[in-house]
């Protein structure tokens, strides 16, 4: 029967629950509550992975380096709404779009649908031999970020994002986002994961982790496809026009932003040619290691 790792005031209960089928996942949810409007779900193919945004796992960046990386990403945002790519001028919409195209951001994907999250807990050839995890939290336990006019750098708290801007893939995944705030300007070079955030805040959060045994992954993926039409092609829905027109541009932006960040903070990790190319992009201004001695946000 289902292994629940349930956290109440940060004390793990002894009860654990394995999910071995789609019906077990749905039965568990119905037993949890018939009012499911506040629940959010996230699946991860390896149960050992922490819940942390991709920008903090990218290129071994320190926390202060991610602020430079994000600035580079935001500098590429169109100056005005450019349908069908962007519908608004908000920085947050641009970050959502970047997330969609594989650029690391401060956003973490969640879903309002448990079966969509269950797919992600099982999908991934490299992780088929590892147990997955299905996380459940309540949106109402966190702040709701809805002030799009506010600078993203001003937000220091973890929050769910209120948005009506949805691309086709987000709609199919019933997607929503949790945004990591820029942590206070302390001496730490690392960010926090979700569990660390909860523990540091010292408040009671609803947070559950269901284990998906590796031997059940293929069976669950088969059930999702057969009974609920949830499969790779439906989850990773592609828009041919947008992918063709903008896909390469986002791929290039991801790498250019990485190189610019390293040029400013740790240029030795780039080749001489890469550093010279960044200088040319900067109209000949040499900013090599301008922030090379900055190890925390106090010095940014």
mmCIF file of C-alpha atoms in Angstrom, residues 82-253:
data_model
loop_
_atom_site.group_PDB
_atom_site.id
_atom_site.type_symbol
_atom_site.label_atom_id
_atom_site.label_comp_id
_atom_site.label_asym_id
_atom_site.label_seq_id
_atom_site.Cartn_x
_atom_site.Cartn_y
_atom_site.Cartn_z
ATOM 1 C CA UNK A 82 5.313 40.913 -29.062
ATOM 2 C CA UNK A 83 2.472 38.451 -29.763
ATOM 3 C CA UNK A 84 2.440 35.533 -30.191
ATOM 4 C CA UNK A 85 5.725 35.259 -28.252
ATOM 5 C CA UNK A 86 4.867 37.616 -25.381
ATOM 6 C CA UNK A 87 1.501 39.061 -24.428
ATOM 7 C CA UNK A 88 2.703 41.572 -21.817
ATOM 8 C CA UNK A 89 5.763 43.617 -20.906
ATOM 9 C CA UNK A 90 6.191 41.947 -17.517
ATOM 10 C CA UNK A 91 9.536 40.443 -16.527
ATOM 11 C CA UNK A 92 7.723 37.532 -14.927
ATOM 12 C CA UNK A 93 6.065 36.471 -18.164
ATOM 13 C CA UNK A 94 9.470 36.504 -19.835
ATOM 14 C CA UNK A 95 10.925 34.241 -17.129
ATOM 15 C CA UNK A 96 8.023 31.827 -17.593
ATOM 16 C CA UNK A 97 8.703 31.751 -21.310
ATOM 17 C CA UNK A 98 12.417 31.199 -20.720
ATOM 18 C CA UNK A 99 11.560 28.328 -18.371
ATOM 19 C CA UNK A 100 9.393 26.820 -21.104
ATOM 20 C CA UNK A 101 12.304 26.923 -23.554
ATOM 21 C CA UNK A 102 14.791 25.320 -21.169
ATOM 22 C CA UNK A 103 16.581 28.366 -19.764
ATOM 23 C CA UNK A 104 17.348 28.058 -16.026
ATOM 24 C CA UNK A 105 15.244 30.423 -13.886
ATOM 25 C CA UNK A 106 14.120 30.969 -10.277
ATOM 26 C CA UNK A 107 10.832 29.258 -11.074
ATOM 27 C CA UNK A 108 9.887 25.723 -10.044
ATOM 28 C CA UNK A 109 7.121 23.954 -11.948
ATOM 29 C CA UNK A 110 4.152 22.584 -10.036
ATOM 30 C CA UNK A 111 0.834 21.281 -11.311
ATOM 31 C CA UNK A 112 -2.765 21.523 -10.195
ATOM 32 C CA UNK A 113 -3.275 17.923 -11.405
ATOM 33 C CA UNK A 114 -1.828 14.945 -9.544
ATOM 34 C CA UNK A 115 -1.636 12.723 -12.646
ATOM 35 C CA UNK A 116 0.463 15.252 -14.562
ATOM 36 C CA UNK A 117 2.896 15.346 -11.648
ATOM 37 C CA UNK A 118 2.851 11.547 -11.467
ATOM 38 C CA UNK A 119 4.073 11.452 -15.078
ATOM 39 C CA UNK A 120 7.147 13.497 -14.167
ATOM 40 C CA UNK A 121 7.812 11.246 -11.171
ATOM 41 C CA UNK A 122 8.053 8.277 -13.548
ATOM 42 C CA UNK A 123 9.447 9.743 -16.766
ATOM 43 C CA UNK A 124 13.153 9.760 -17.611
ATOM 44 C CA UNK A 125 15.235 6.917 -19.030
ATOM 45 C CA UNK A 126 18.259 7.758 -16.882
ATOM 46 C CA UNK A 127 16.176 7.528 -13.707
ATOM 47 C CA UNK A 128 14.127 4.404 -14.518
ATOM 48 C CA UNK A 129 16.137 2.377 -12.007
ATOM 49 C CA UNK A 130 15.664 4.959 -9.245
ATOM 50 C CA UNK A 131 12.654 5.568 -7.042
ATOM 51 C CA UNK A 132 10.742 8.710 -7.915
ATOM 52 C CA UNK A 133 8.861 11.122 -5.666
ATOM 53 C CA UNK A 134 5.503 12.851 -5.845
ATOM 54 C CA UNK A 135 5.326 15.976 -3.676
ATOM 55 C CA UNK A 136 2.149 17.610 -2.445
ATOM 56 C CA UNK A 137 1.851 21.038 -0.859
ATOM 57 C CA UNK A 138 -0.848 23.650 -0.349
ATOM 58 C CA UNK A 139 -0.643 26.882 -2.268
ATOM 59 C CA UNK A 140 -2.456 28.620 0.581
ATOM 60 C CA UNK A 141 0.554 28.000 2.868
ATOM 61 C CA UNK A 142 2.673 30.396 0.810
ATOM 62 C CA UNK A 143 2.554 33.975 -0.336
ATOM 63 C CA UNK A 144 0.926 34.662 -3.689
ATOM 64 C CA UNK A 145 3.040 36.847 -5.954
ATOM 65 C CA UNK A 146 0.703 38.896 -8.116
ATOM 66 C CA UNK A 147 2.326 42.338 -8.280
ATOM 67 C CA UNK A 148 3.768 42.094 -11.764
ATOM 68 C CA UNK A 149 4.887 45.718 -11.680
ATOM 69 C CA UNK A 150 7.228 45.020 -8.773
ATOM 70 C CA UNK A 151 10.861 44.378 -9.619
ATOM 71 C CA UNK A 152 11.625 40.682 -9.420
ATOM 72 C CA UNK A 153 14.823 41.454 -7.548
ATOM 73 C CA UNK A 154 12.795 43.014 -4.714
ATOM 74 C CA UNK A 155 11.008 39.773 -3.894
ATOM 75 C CA UNK A 156 12.864 37.909 -1.141
ATOM 76 C CA UNK A 157 10.210 35.392 -0.133
ATOM 77 C CA UNK A 158 9.283 32.102 -1.716
ATOM 78 C CA UNK A 159 5.856 32.482 -3.320
ATOM 79 C CA UNK A 160 3.439 30.938 -5.759
ATOM 80 C CA UNK A 161 2.919 32.978 -8.896
ATOM 81 C CA UNK A 162 -0.510 34.192 -9.901
ATOM 82 C CA UNK A 163 -0.668 34.248 -13.688
ATOM 83 C CA UNK A 164 -3.178 34.170 -16.501
ATOM 84 C CA UNK A 165 -0.479 33.959 -19.152
ATOM 85 C CA UNK A 166 -0.368 30.352 -20.295
ATOM 86 C CA UNK A 167 1.378 28.756 -23.240
ATOM 87 C CA UNK A 168 -0.016 25.522 -24.752
ATOM 88 C CA UNK A 169 2.417 23.309 -22.838
ATOM 89 C CA UNK A 170 1.522 24.916 -19.488
ATOM 90 C CA UNK A 171 -2.163 24.346 -20.216
ATOM 91 C CA UNK A 172 -1.601 20.672 -20.998
ATOM 92 C CA UNK A 173 0.465 20.189 -17.851
ATOM 93 C CA UNK A 174 -2.003 22.188 -15.716
ATOM 94 C CA UNK A 175 1.119 24.065 -14.791
ATOM 95 C CA UNK A 176 1.809 26.726 -12.207
ATOM 96 C CA UNK A 177 4.979 28.128 -10.689
ATOM 97 C CA UNK A 178 6.630 28.602 -7.337
ATOM 98 C CA UNK A 179 9.172 31.439 -7.414
ATOM 99 C CA UNK A 180 12.266 31.514 -5.224
ATOM 100 C CA UNK A 181 12.870 34.932 -3.759
ATOM 101 C CA UNK A 182 16.312 36.486 -3.891
ATOM 102 C CA UNK A 183 17.551 35.573 -0.440
ATOM 103 C CA UNK A 184 18.540 38.323 2.018
ATOM 104 C CA UNK A 185 21.967 39.835 1.497
ATOM 105 C CA UNK A 186 23.831 37.578 3.862
ATOM 106 C CA UNK A 187 27.194 35.866 3.610
ATOM 107 C CA UNK A 188 25.870 32.590 2.243
ATOM 108 C CA UNK A 189 27.014 31.587 -1.226
ATOM 109 C CA UNK A 190 24.316 28.940 -1.579
ATOM 110 C CA UNK A 191 20.550 29.120 -1.861
ATOM 111 C CA UNK A 192 17.967 27.015 -0.023
ATOM 112 C CA UNK A 193 15.770 24.137 -1.100
ATOM 113 C CA UNK A 194 12.079 23.915 -0.222
ATOM 114 C CA UNK A 195 12.554 21.767 2.864
ATOM 115 C CA UNK A 196 15.249 24.099 4.232
ATOM 116 C CA UNK A 197 12.965 27.079 3.641
ATOM 117 C CA UNK A 198 10.160 25.446 5.618
ATOM 118 C CA UNK A 199 12.443 24.488 8.485
ATOM 119 C CA UNK A 200 14.061 27.928 8.721
ATOM 120 C CA UNK A 201 10.693 29.658 8.778
ATOM 121 C CA UNK A 202 9.551 27.508 11.682
ATOM 122 C CA UNK A 203 5.919 27.477 10.565
ATOM 123 C CA UNK A 204 3.682 24.474 10.013
ATOM 124 C CA UNK A 205 3.428 23.628 6.315
ATOM 125 C CA UNK A 206 1.425 20.911 4.642
ATOM 126 C CA UNK A 207 4.086 18.926 2.778
ATOM 127 C CA UNK A 208 3.950 15.291 1.738
ATOM 128 C CA UNK A 209 6.281 13.087 -0.252
ATOM 129 C CA UNK A 210 4.964 9.924 -1.880
ATOM 130 C CA UNK A 211 7.508 7.392 -3.116
ATOM 131 C CA UNK A 212 7.220 5.884 -6.608
ATOM 132 C CA UNK A 213 9.183 2.590 -6.636
ATOM 133 C CA UNK A 214 11.359 2.191 -9.715
ATOM 134 C CA UNK A 215 9.760 -1.155 -10.564
ATOM 135 C CA UNK A 216 6.341 0.538 -10.819
ATOM 136 C CA UNK A 217 7.338 3.382 -13.146
ATOM 137 C CA UNK A 218 6.752 1.629 -16.491
ATOM 138 C CA UNK A 219 3.397 0.297 -15.310
ATOM 139 C CA UNK A 220 2.263 3.753 -14.189
ATOM 140 C CA UNK A 221 3.412 5.380 -17.444
ATOM 141 C CA UNK A 222 1.444 2.751 -19.375
ATOM 142 C CA UNK A 223 -1.682 3.433 -17.302
ATOM 143 C CA UNK A 224 -1.332 7.192 -17.721
ATOM 144 C CA UNK A 225 -1.196 6.816 -21.492
ATOM 145 C CA UNK A 226 -3.884 4.139 -21.807
ATOM 146 C CA UNK A 227 -6.477 5.487 -19.371
ATOM 147 C CA UNK A 228 -5.820 9.238 -19.252
ATOM 148 C CA UNK A 229 -4.045 10.085 -22.553
ATOM 149 C CA UNK A 230 -1.089 11.457 -20.590
ATOM 150 C CA UNK A 231 2.176 10.735 -22.402
ATOM 151 C CA UNK A 232 5.337 12.484 -23.532
ATOM 152 C CA UNK A 233 3.733 13.966 -26.661
ATOM 153 C CA UNK A 234 0.754 15.366 -24.759
ATOM 154 C CA UNK A 235 2.829 16.701 -21.852
ATOM 155 C CA UNK A 236 5.595 18.218 -23.978
ATOM 156 C CA UNK A 237 3.221 19.753 -26.492
ATOM 157 C CA UNK A 238 5.032 21.620 -29.234
ATOM 158 C CA UNK A 239 3.925 24.658 -31.188
ATOM 159 C CA UNK A 240 5.599 24.216 -34.558
ATOM 160 C CA UNK A 241 5.588 27.910 -35.423
ATOM 161 C CA UNK A 242 6.987 29.138 -32.104
ATOM 162 C CA UNK A 243 9.535 26.330 -31.829
ATOM 163 C CA UNK A 244 10.835 26.977 -35.331
ATOM 164 C CA UNK A 245 10.900 30.757 -35.051
ATOM 165 C CA UNK A 246 12.220 31.199 -31.508
ATOM 166 C CA UNK A 247 13.669 27.877 -30.319
ATOM 167 C CA UNK A 248 17.246 28.498 -31.454
ATOM 168 C CA UNK A 249 17.195 32.041 -30.100
ATOM 169 C CA UNK A 250 16.395 30.814 -26.591
ATOM 170 C CA UNK A 251 19.048 28.108 -26.851
ATOM 171 C CA UNK A 252 21.626 30.736 -27.812
ATOM 172 C CA UNK A 253 20.457 33.066 -25.023
#
